[in-house]
PDB file of C-alpha atoms in Angstrom:
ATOM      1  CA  UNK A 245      10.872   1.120  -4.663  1.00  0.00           C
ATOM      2  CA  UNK A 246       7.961   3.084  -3.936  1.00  0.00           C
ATOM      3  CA  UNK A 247       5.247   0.945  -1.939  1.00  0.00           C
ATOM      4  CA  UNK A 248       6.639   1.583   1.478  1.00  0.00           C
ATOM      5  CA  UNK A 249       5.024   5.387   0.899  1.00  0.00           C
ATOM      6  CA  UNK A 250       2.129   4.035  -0.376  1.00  0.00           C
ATOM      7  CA  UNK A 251       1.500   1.754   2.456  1.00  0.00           C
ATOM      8  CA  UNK A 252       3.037   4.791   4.961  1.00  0.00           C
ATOM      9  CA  UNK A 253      -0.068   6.832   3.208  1.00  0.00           C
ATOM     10  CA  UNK A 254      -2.861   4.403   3.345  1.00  0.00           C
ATOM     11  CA  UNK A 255      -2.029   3.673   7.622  1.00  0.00           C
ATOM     12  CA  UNK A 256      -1.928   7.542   7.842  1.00  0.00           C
ATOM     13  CA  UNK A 257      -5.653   7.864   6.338  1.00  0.00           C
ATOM     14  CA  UNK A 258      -7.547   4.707   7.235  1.00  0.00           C
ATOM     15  CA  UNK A 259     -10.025   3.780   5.071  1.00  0.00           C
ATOM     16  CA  UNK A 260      -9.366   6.800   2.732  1.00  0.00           C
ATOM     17  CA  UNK A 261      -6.498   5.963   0.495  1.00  0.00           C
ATOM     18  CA  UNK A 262      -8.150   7.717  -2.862  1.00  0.00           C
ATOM     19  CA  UNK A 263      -6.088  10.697  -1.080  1.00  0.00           C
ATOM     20  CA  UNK A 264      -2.814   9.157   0.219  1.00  0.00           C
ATOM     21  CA  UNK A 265       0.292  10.886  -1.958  1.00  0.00           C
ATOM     22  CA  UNK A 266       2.366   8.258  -3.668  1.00  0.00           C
ATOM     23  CA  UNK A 267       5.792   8.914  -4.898  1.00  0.00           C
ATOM     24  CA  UNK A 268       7.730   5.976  -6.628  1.00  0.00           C
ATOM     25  CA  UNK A 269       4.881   3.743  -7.502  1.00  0.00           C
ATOM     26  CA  UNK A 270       5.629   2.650 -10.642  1.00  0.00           C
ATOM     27  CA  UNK A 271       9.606   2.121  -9.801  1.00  0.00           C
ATOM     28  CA  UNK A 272      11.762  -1.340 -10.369  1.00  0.00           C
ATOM     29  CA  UNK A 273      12.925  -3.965  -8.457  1.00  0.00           C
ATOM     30  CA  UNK A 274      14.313  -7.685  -8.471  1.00  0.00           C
ATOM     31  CA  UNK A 275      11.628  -9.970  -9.040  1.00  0.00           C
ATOM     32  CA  UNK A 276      11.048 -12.280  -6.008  1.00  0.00           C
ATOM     33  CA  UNK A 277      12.375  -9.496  -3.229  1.00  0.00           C
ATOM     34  CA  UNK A 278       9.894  -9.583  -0.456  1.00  0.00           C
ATOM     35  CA  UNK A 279       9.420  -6.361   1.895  1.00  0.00           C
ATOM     36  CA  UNK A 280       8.095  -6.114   5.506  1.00  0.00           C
ATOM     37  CA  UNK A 281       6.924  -2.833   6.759  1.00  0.00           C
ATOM     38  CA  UNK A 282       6.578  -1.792  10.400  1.00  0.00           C
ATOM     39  CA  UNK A 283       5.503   1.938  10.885  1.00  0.00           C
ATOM     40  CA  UNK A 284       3.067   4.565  11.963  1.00  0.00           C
ATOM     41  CA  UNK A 285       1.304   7.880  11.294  1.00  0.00           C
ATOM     42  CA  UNK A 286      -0.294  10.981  12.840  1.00  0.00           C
ATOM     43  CA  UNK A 287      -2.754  13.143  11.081  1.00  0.00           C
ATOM     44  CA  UNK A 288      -4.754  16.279  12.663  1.00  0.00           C
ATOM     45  CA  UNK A 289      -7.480  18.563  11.184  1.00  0.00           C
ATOM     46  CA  UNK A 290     -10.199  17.058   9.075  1.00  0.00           C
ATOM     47  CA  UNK A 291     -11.517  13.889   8.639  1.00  0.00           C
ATOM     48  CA  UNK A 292      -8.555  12.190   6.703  1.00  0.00           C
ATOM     49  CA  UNK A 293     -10.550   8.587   6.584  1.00  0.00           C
ATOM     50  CA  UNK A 294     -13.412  10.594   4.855  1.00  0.00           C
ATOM     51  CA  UNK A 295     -13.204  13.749   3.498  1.00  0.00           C
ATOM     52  CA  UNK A 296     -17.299  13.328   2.439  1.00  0.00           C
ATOM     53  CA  UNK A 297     -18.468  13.263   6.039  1.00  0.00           C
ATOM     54  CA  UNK A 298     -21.225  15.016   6.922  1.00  0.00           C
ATOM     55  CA  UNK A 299     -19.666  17.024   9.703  1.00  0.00           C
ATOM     56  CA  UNK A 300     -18.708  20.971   9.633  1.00  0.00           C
ATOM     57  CA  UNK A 301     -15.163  22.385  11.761  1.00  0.00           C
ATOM     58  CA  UNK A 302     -14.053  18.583  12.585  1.00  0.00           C
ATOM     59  CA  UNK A 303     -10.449  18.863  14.689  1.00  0.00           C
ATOM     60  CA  UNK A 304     -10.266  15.101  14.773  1.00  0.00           C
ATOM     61  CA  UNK A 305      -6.682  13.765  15.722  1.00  0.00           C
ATOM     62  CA  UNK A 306      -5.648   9.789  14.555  1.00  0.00           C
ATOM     63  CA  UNK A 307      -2.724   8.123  15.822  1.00  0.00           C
ATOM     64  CA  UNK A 308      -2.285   4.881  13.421  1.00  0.00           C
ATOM     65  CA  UNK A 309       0.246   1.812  13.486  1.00  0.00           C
ATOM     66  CA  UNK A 310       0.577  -0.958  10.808  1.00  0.00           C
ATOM     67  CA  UNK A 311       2.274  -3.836   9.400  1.00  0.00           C
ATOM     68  CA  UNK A 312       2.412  -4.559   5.422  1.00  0.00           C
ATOM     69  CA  UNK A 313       3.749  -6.686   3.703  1.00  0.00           C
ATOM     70  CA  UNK A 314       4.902  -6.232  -0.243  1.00  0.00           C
ATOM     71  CA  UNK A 315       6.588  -9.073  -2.763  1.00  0.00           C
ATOM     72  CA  UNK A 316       7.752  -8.198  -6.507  1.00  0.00           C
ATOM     73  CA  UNK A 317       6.772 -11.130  -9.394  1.00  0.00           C
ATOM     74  CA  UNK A 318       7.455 -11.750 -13.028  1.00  0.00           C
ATOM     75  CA  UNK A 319       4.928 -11.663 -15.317  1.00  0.00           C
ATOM     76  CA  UNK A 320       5.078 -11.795 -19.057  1.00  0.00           C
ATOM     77  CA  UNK A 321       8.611 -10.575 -18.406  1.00  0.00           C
ATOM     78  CA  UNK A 322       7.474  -7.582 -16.900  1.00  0.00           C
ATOM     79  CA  UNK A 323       8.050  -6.829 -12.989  1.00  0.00           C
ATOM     80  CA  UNK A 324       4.872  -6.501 -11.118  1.00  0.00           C
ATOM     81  CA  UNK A 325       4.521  -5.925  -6.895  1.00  0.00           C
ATOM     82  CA  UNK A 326       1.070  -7.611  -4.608  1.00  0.00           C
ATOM     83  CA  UNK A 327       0.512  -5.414  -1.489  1.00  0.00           C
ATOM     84  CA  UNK A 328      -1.174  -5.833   1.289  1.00  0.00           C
ATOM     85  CA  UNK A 329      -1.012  -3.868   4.393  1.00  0.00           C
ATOM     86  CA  UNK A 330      -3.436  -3.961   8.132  1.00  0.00           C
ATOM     87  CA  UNK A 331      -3.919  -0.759  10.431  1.00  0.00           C
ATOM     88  CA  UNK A 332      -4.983   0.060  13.659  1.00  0.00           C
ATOM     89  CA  UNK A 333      -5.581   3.612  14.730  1.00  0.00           C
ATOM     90  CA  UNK A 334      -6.918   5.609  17.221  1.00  0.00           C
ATOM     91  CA  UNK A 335      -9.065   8.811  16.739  1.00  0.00           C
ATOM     92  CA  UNK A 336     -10.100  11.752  19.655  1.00  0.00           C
ATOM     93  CA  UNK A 337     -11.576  15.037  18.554  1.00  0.00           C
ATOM     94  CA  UNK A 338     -14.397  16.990  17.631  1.00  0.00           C
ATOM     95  CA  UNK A 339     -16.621  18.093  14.837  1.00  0.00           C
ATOM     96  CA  UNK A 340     -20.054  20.012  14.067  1.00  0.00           C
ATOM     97  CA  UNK A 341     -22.932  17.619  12.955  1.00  0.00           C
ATOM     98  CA  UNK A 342     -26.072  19.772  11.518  1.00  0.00           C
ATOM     99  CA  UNK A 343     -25.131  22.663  13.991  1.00  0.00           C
ATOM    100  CA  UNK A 344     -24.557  20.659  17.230  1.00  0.00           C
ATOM    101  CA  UNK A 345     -21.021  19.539  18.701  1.00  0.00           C
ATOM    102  CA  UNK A 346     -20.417  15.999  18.871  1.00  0.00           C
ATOM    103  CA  UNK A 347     -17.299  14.430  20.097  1.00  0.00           C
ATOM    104  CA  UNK A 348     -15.626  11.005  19.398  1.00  0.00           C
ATOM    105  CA  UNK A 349     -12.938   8.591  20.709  1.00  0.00           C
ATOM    106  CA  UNK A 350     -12.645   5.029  18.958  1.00  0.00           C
ATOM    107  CA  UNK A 351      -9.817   2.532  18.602  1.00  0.00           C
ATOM    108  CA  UNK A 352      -9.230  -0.772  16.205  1.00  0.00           C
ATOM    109  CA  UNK A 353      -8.475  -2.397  13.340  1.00  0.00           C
ATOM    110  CA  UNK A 354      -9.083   0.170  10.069  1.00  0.00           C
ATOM    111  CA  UNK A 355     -10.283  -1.505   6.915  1.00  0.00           C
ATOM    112  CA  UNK A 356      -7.472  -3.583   5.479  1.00  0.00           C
ATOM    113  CA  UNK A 357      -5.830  -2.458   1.537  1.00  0.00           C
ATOM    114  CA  UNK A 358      -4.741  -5.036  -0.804  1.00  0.00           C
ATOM    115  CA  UNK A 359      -2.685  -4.128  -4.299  1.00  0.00           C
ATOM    116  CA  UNK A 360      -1.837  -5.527  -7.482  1.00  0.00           C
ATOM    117  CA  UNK A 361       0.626  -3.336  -9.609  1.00  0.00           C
ATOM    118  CA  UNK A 362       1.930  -4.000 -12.739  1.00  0.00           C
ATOM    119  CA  UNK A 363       4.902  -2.433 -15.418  1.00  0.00           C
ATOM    120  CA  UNK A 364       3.663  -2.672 -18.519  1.00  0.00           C
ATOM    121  CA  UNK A 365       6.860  -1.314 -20.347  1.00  0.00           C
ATOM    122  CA  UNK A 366      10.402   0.147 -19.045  1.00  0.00           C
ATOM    123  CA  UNK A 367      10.560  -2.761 -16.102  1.00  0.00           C
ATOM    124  CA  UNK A 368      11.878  -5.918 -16.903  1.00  0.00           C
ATOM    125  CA  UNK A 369      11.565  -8.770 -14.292  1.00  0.00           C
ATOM    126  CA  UNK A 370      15.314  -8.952 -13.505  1.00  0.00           C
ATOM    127  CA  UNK A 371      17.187 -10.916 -10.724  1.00  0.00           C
ATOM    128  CA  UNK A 372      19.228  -9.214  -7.943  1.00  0.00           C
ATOM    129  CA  UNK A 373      22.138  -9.750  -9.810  1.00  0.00           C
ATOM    130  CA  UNK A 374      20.844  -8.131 -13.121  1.00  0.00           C
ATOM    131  CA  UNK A 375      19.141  -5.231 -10.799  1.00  0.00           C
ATOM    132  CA  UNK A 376      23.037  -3.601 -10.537  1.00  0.00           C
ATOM    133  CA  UNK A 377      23.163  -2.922 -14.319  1.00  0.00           C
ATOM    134  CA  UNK A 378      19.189  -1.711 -14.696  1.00  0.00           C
ATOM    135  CA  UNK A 379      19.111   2.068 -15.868  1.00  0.00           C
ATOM    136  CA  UNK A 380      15.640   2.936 -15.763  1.00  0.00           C
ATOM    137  CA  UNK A 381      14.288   5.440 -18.499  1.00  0.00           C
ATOM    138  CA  UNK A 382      10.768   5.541 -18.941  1.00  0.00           C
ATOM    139  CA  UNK A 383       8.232   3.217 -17.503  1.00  0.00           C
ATOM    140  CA  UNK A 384       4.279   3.294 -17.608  1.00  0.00           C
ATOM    141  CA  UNK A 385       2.384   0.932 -15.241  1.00  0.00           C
ATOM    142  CA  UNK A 386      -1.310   0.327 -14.126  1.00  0.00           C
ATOM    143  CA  UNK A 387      -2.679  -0.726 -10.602  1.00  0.00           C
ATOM    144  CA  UNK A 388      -5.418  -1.877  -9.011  1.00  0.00           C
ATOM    145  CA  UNK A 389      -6.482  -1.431  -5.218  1.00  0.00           C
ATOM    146  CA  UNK A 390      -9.219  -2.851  -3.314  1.00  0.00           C
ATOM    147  CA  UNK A 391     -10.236  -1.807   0.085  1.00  0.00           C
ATOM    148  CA  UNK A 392     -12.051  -3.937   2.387  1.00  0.00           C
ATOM    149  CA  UNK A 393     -14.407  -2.956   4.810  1.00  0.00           C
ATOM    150  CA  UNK A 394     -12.819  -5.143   8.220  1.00  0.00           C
ATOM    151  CA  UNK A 395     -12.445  -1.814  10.233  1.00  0.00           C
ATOM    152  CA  UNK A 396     -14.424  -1.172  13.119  1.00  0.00           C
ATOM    153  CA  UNK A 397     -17.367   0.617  12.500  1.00  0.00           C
ATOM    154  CA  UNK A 398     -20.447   1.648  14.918  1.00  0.00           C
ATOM    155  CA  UNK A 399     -24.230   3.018  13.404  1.00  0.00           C
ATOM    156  CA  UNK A 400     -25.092   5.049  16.126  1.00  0.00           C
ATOM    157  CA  UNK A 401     -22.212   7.442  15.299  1.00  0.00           C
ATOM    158  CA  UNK A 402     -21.278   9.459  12.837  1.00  0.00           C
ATOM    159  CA  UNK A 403     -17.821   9.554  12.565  1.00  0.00           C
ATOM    160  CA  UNK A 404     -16.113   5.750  12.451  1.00  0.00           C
ATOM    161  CA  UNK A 405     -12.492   4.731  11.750  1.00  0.00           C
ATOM    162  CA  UNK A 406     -13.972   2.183   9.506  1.00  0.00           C
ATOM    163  CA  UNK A 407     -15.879   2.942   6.382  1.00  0.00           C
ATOM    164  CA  UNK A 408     -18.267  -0.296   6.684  1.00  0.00           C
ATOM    165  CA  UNK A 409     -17.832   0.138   2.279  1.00  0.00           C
ATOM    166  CA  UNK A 410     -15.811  -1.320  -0.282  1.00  0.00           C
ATOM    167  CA  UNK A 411     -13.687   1.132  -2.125  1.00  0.00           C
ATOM    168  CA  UNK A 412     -11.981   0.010  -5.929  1.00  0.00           C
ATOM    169  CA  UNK A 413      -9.430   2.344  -7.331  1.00  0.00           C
ATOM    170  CA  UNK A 414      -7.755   1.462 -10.773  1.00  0.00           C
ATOM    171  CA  UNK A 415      -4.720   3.553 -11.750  1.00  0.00           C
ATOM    172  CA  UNK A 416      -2.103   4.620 -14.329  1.00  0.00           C
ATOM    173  CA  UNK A 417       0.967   6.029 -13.780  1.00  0.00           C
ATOM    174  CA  UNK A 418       4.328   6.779 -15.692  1.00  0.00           C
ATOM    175  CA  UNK A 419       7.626   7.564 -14.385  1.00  0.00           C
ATOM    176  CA  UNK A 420      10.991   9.171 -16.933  1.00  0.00           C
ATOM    177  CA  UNK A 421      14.533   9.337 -15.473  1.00  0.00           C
ATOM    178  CA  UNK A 422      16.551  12.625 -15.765  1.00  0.00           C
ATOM    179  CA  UNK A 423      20.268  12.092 -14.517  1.00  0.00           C
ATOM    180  CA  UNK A 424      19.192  11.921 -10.839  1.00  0.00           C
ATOM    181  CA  UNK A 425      16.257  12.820 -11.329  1.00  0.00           C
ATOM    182  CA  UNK A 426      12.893  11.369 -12.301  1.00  0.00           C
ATOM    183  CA  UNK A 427       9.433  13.018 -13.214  1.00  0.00           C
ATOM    184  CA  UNK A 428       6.082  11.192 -12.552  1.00  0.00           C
ATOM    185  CA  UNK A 429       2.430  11.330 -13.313  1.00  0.00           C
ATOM    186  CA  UNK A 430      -0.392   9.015 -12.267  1.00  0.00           C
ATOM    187  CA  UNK A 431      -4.145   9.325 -12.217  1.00  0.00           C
ATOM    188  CA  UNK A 432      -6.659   7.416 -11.118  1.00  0.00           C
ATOM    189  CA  UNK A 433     -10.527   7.372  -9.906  1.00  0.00           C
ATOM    190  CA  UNK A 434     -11.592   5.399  -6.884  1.00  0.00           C
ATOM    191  CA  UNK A 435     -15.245   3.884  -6.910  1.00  0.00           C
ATOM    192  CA  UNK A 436     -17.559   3.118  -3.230  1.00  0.00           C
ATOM    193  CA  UNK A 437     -19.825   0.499  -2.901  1.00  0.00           C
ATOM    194  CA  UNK A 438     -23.023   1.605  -0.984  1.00  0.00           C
ATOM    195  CA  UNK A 439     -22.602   1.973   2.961  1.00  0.00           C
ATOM    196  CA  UNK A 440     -26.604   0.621   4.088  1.00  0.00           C
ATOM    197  CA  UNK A 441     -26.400   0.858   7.603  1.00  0.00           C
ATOM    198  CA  UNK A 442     -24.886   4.715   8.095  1.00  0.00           C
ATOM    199  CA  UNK A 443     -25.865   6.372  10.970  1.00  0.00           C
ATOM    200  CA  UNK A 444     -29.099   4.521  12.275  1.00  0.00           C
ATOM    201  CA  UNK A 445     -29.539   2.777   8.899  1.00  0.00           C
ATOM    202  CA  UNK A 446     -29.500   5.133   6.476  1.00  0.00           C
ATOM    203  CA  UNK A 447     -28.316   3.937   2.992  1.00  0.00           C
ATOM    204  CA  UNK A 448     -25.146   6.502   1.679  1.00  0.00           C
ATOM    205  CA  UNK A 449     -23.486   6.282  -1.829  1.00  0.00           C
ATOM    206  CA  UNK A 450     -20.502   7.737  -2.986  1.00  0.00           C
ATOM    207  CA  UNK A 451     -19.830   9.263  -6.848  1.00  0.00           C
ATOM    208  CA  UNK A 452     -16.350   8.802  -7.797  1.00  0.00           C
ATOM    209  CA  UNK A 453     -13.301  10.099  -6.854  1.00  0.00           C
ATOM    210  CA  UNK A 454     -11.224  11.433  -9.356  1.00  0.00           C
ATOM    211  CA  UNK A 455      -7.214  12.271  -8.585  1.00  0.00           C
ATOM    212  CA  UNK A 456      -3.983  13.177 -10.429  1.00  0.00           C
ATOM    213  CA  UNK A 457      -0.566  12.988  -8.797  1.00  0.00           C
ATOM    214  CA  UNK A 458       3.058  14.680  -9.728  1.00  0.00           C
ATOM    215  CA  UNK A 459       5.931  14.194  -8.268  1.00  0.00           C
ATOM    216  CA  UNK A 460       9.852  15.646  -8.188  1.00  0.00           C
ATOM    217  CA  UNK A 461      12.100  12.838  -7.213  1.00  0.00           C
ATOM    218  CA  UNK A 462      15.955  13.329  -6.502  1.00  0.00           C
ATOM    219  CA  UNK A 463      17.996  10.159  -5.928  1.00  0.00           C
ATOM    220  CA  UNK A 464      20.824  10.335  -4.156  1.00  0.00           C
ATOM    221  CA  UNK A 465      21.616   6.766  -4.211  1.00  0.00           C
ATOM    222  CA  UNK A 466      19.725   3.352  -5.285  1.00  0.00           C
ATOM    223  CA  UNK A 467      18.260   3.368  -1.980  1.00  0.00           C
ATOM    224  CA  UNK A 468      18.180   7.289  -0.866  1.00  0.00           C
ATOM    225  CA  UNK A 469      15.867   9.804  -2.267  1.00  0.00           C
ATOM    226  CA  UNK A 470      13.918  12.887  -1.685  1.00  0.00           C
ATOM    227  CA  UNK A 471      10.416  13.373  -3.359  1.00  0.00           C
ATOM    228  CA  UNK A 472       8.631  17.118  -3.498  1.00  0.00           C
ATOM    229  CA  UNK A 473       5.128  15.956  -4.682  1.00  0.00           C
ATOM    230  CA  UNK A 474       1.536  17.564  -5.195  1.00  0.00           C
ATOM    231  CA  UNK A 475      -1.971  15.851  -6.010  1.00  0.00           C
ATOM    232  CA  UNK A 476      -5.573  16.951  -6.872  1.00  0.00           C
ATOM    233  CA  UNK A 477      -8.641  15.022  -6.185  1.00  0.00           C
ATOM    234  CA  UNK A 478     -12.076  16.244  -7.405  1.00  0.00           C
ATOM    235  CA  UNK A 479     -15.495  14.252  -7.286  1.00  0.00           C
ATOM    236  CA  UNK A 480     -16.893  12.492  -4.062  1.00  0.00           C
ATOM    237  CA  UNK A 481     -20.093  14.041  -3.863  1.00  0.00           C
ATOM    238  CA  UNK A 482     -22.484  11.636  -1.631  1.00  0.00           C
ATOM    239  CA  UNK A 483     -25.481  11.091  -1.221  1.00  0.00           C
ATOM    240  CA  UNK A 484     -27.889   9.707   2.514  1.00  0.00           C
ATOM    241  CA  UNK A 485     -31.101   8.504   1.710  1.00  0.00           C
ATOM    242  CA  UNK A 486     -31.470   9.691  -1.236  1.00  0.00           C
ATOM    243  CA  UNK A 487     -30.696  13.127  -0.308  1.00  0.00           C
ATOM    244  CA  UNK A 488     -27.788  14.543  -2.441  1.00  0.00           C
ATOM    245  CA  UNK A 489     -25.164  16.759   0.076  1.00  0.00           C
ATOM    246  CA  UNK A 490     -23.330  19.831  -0.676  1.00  0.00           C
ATOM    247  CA  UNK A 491     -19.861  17.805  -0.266  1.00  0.00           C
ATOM    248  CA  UNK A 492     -18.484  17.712  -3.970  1.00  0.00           C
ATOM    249  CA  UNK A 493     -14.600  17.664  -3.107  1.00  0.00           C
ATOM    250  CA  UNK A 494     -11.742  19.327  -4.655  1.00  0.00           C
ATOM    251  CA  UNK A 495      -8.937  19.276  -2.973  1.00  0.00           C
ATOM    252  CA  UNK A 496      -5.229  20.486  -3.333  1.00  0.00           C
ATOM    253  CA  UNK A 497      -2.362  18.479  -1.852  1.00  0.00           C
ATOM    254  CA  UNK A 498       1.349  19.045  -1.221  1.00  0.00           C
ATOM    255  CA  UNK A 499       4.113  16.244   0.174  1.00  0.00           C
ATOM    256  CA  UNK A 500       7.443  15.719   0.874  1.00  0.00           C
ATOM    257  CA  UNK A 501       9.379  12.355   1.210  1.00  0.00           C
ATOM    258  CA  UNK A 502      12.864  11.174   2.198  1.00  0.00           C
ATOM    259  CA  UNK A 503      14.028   7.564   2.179  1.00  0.00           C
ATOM    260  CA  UNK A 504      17.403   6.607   3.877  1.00  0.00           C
ATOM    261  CA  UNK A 505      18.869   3.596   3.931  1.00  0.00           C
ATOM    262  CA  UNK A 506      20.232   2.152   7.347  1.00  0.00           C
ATOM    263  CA  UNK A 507      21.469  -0.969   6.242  1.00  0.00           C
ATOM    264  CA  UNK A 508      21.846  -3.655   3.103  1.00  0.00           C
ATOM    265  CA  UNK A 509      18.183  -4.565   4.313  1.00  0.00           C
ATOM    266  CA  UNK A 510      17.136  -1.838   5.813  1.00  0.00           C
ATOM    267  CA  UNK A 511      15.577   1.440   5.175  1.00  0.00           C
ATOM    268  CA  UNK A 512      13.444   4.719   6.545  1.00  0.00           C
ATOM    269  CA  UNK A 513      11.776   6.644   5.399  1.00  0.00           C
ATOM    270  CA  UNK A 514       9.706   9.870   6.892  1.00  0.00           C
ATOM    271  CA  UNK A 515       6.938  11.711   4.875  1.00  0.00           C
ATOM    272  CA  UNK A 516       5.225  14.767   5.713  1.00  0.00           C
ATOM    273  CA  UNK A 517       2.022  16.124   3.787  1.00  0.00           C
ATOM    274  CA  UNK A 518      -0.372  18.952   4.463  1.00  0.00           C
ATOM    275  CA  UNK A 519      -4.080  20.088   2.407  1.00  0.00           C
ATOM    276  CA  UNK A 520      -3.847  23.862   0.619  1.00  0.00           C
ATOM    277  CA  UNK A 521      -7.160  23.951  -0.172  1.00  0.00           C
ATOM    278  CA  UNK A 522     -10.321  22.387   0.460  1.00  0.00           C
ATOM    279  CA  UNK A 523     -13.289  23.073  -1.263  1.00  0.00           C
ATOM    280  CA  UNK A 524     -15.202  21.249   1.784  1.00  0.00           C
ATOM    281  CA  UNK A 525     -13.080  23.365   4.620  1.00  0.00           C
ATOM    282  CA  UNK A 526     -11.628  19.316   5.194  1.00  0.00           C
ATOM    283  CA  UNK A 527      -7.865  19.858   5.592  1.00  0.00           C
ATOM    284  CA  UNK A 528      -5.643  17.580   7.512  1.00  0.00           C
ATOM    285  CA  UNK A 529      -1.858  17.918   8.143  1.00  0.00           C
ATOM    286  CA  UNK A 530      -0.299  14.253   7.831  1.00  0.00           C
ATOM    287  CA  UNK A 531       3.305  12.777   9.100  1.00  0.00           C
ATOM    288  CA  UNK A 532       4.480   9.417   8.990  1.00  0.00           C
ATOM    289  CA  UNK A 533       7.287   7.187   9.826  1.00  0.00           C
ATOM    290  CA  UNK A 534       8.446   3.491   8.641  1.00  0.00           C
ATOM    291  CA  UNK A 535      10.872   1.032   9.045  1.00  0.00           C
ATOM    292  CA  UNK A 536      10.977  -1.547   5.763  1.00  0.00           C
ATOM    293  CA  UNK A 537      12.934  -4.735   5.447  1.00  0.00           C
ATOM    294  CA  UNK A 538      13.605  -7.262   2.800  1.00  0.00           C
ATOM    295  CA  UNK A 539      14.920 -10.595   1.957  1.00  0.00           C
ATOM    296  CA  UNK A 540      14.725 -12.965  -1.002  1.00  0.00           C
ATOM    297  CA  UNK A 541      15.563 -12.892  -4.215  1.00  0.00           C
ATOM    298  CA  UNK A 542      19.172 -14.220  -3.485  1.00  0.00           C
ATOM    299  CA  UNK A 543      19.994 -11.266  -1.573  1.00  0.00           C
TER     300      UNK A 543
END
């Protein structure tokens, strides 16, 4: 199953998950399984909670920890997954704001992710038992994920580990199964409520993100797999009181994740990812680590 990734993603950028990579989203598993994720990321380079920022050369570094939590449900027969996952992080570094240097160290709570997912065909809500015997072939689901603005977030600076904004990304997505091997596709677009109080109470808006996502998955095993994956996002163009900026994004992405099981219950998984291009000069370098366990579902 594919949300310990996502949430690996999501703690890696804080507040920015419109550009986490996510392999194995719309995957199978027994309804009622519960999953507890412990786990933590490093990214260096650009601005990974906010590619938009108004800042020029940032070398920002974030160290981030989490815990999520994930449960699968039946619904209408169908297998469907609620996610919810809290980080904290810690940022140091530099960047250029309108030709001066500024520099910035901040640590706390990041703005808190919730998910609903949802298989709309090619996975059934099956037991652990009836898991064994499931081949999966095709299967197209749809998602929806809300991001909450609980971070900690300060005015008087520019460059804040929480987004003090709502962000609302729906998304479709579509695996197929090859032998070992599956192929998948999602896209999505991810929509900003208004930030009002941005540096010294200036109002800042947000057009929409748009992204697409493929992904080369290899499974070993049930439980051990290696993803080669690469994403686009284009859109994001802001604007501070009522000033449009120069910051449309479009931005190349490529990933790699492996998944190994250590356990019945327990797995890891380590996931690397690095920006190609940047129309915005906004690269970051990303790599993550995560312990998941799970119980229920008669297991």
């Amino acid at each position: 199953m594919g949300c310990l990734f996502w949430l690996l993603g999501l703690a890696g950028c804080p507040s920015a998950s419109a550009q986490s990579i996510e392999p194995r989203n719309y995957s199978n598993a027994p309804i009622d399984v519960n999953f507890l994720i412990l786990g933590g990321a490093h990214s260096k380079g650009g601005a990974a909670f906010d590619p938009a920022l108004p800042v020029k050369n940032p070398q920002l570094a974030v160290w981030s920890s989490f815990v999520a939590y994930a449960r699968v449900f039946d619904l209408a027969g169908q297998s469907g997954r609620v996610d919810v996952v809290a980080p904290y992080a810690w940022l140091s570094g530099t960047a250029d704001y309108q030709g001066r240097p500024v520099e910035r160290q901040q640590q706390g709570l990041t703005d808190s992710i919730f998910r609903v997912s949802y298989n709309l065909i090619g996975a059934p809500a099956v037991s652990a038992a009836e898991f064994r015997n499931y081949k999966p072939d095709l299967i197209v689901g749809a998602s929806l994920e809300v991001t909450a603005p609980s971070g900690v977030y300060d005015n008087r600076r520019i460059v804040n580990i929480g987004s003090n904004r709502w962000t609302i990304k729906p998304e479709v997505g579509m695996s197929k199964t090859l032998g070992p091997c599956s192929l998948e596709l999602a896209g999505a677009v991810t929509f900003y409520t208004a930030n009002n109080d941005f540096y010294g109470g200036a109002t800042r808006t947000q057009d929409p993100l748009y992204s697409v996502q493929v992904h080369g998955v290899y499974n070993f095993s049930l439980a051990s797999w290696l993803s080669l994956s690469a994403t686009y996002f284009q859109g994001g163009r802001t604007t501070i009181g009522g000033k449009p900026g120069d910051d449309l994004q479009e931005n190349w992405r490529l990933g790699a994740t492996l998944a190994v099981p250590l356990s019945r219950y327990q797995s890891i998984k380590l996931a690397v990812s690095n920006g190609v291009y940047a129309r915005t000069g906004n690269n970051m370098s990303l790599v993550s680590l995560g312990l998941q366990t799970r119980w229920g579902a008669g297991m």
